């Protein structure tokens, strides 16, 4: 009771003393950086999917990525050869966990076994399906035994390593540049620099990741000086442009949005209709109006700016309606009475679904519908819940989003291989092409990067020729940063940003002189 | 020993009630179109194979019939095992243990503020009946009764945080602070407490005003005034005291609204309490957590009513509760 009354005294005092706004943390010393993030992780355990693609700050994988997406050895001493069904890593010496325990092969084995154990419900278990088992013949060696040759295994090895015998609800202890201090769920995660980090102690002593789901709330807190940096949607960064002391960063991403066509339906199954739509949509206007300029036109599933992109697969940002109409006419889609084209008694009409809660996808669906109308195709947008969408993906088109900058095998194998036709969100359009199947299998197994590059260039070409999808836009992620920093390096970002893409490079930030 | 019997009676009634509420929640969750596995996977749902999803479903027993799921849950509950929260990836007991304190802090402070303010302002309005002050107070109270809590909360944020910059808009402490300190906590506590107290105090204020007006007309008050007692004494010692009695019962009956109010206030102010977690749990179809929180809320309501009845019998021995005299 005494504490309660003390608290009340404090409140009364505060109320009376609240005439001056409180100084934001921006006035605090430079050794604390506050990052305003939107998506809070459910768990800080890499086994449960926390930041598996790196950038987790607290954990290191066997390998890590530079901002330009090159792989570097991290807990491994060097990048191993990936050929056949066995991959052998030699661990770096002298690495310790935050609690002082030395890193050994047993920790790596434990981490991967925890992910692969079905009882743990790991959301990322499917990503590691190629691994049969992981062994550690001696403390400095780890061997992956694969079910089949799998070139992207090194990309998967960014998974953060947790200590041996740790369980799923343990406090996060890793080997990374930052150590865990505290986590108030729904509020913030506090970290401190790891003095013993094998890669050298980071310049910023204390790091706070403040989680605020609402974009407007994040913008308000950034404007109030609470954050050093934050991620915001393109339309919300406008107010921060040309402000002294603030920089707006636009970072390209591999995150695309497009239309998935059900290929076993009379209208969307017709190549001419799909090709015509690809010519008729105004991608330039979508980027300018819907993304507030923070995006790029998309023509394929592999992002420009990554090593795997095939520059031959391209198109025009402006629509070419004459060519689109000619394509339809040549294929027998003739203008009907109400302006909607007809072929053999079938009207050129289909439903385009989008998840109702996603305003970006809704706007894209409406844009596609209005562009399609102008060439005589009637597209009917339908905002639905995912559970309703699930049931209809074989019949109706859908605005979908995917994209990973790391490896061309990621998701594309599942999206375009006939073995996955109709498997949930994998290949819902039921695309079946023997050549593409063969290419995807070869690309996954081939060890030589040059050979893989050829394979995936061909895959991109085939998918473009068949107009399996209608690719619309690549998003750009936008950030606002306060102050001058060196070491803030943008790279092509993935769809998920566990530590916030660009903000994940905070390990290398140093106050600019 | 009358209160022992009241408590026993109440317990007899509370058990079927709790069973009905929790089973109803299970049935609703089962009928909900949301897929718990998809919610659990979040963005990863898109890149997770159906085989992995099916395995998670089986691990949680979601493929079992409703009744079996419910009895399993009930059996675990009786052994003190509340299961794992799927959305927070923690044991449910730990989630509640970590968050309950923050909720009790806000609700406790709000109750004190609302009682003090409600009684004071209500009495004042009754004493100065039909003045402009009274009209302002009752008008505000009626308007407030009609306004949803979250709207009041957002309005308060807009005025006091965004426009004036006096108080933080949410959270438990400042973003940059690494520990919970009292001044910092107090500043963050002001808005949620005041908004919750304000939103709950309309009926209280109006009730107090009505009772006091009624009592002021009573003979004994007129007599007291005639004897030349001071106005303050009349108000506090006579009028308010008789008005308080029915008020205790009403207080107990308002607990459900207090619970809902707390849920909304915590969500609006990103307060890390147990009430705000209810919304998250519901949206994520986080069954184990939602079931535990529903149980907790029901218990709060039952306990509130019970306390009100007990207090009433203590205050007025003539009252009969449930036929027990």
Coordinates of C-alpha atoms in Angstrom, one line a residue, chain A residues 7 10 21 26 57 63 71 94 127 135 140 171 288 290 306 321 350 402 451 501:
Chain A
X7 CA 3.3 5.9 -6.9
X10 CA 4.8 10.5 -8.2
X21 CA 8.1 18.2 -22.9
X26 CA 18.3 11.9 -29.0
X57 CA 22.6 -9.6 -33.8
X63 CA 28.2 -18.6 -42.5
X71 CA 28.5 -15.5 -48.3
X94 CA 38.3 -19.3 -29.7
X127 CA 13.8 -25.2 -45.2
X135 CA 27.3 -35.0 -37.0
X140 CA 36.0 -28.6 -34.3
X171 CA 17.0 -17.0 -22.6
X288 CA 4.4 6.0 -59.0
X290 CA 0.6 3.0 -55.3
X306 CA 21.1 -9.8 -57.5
X321 CA -2.3 -1.7 -75.4
X350 CA -12.1 -13.9 -64.2
X402 CA 7.2 -13.7 -52.7
X451 CA 26.4 -23.8 -64.4
X501 CA 17.0 -5.2 -43.4

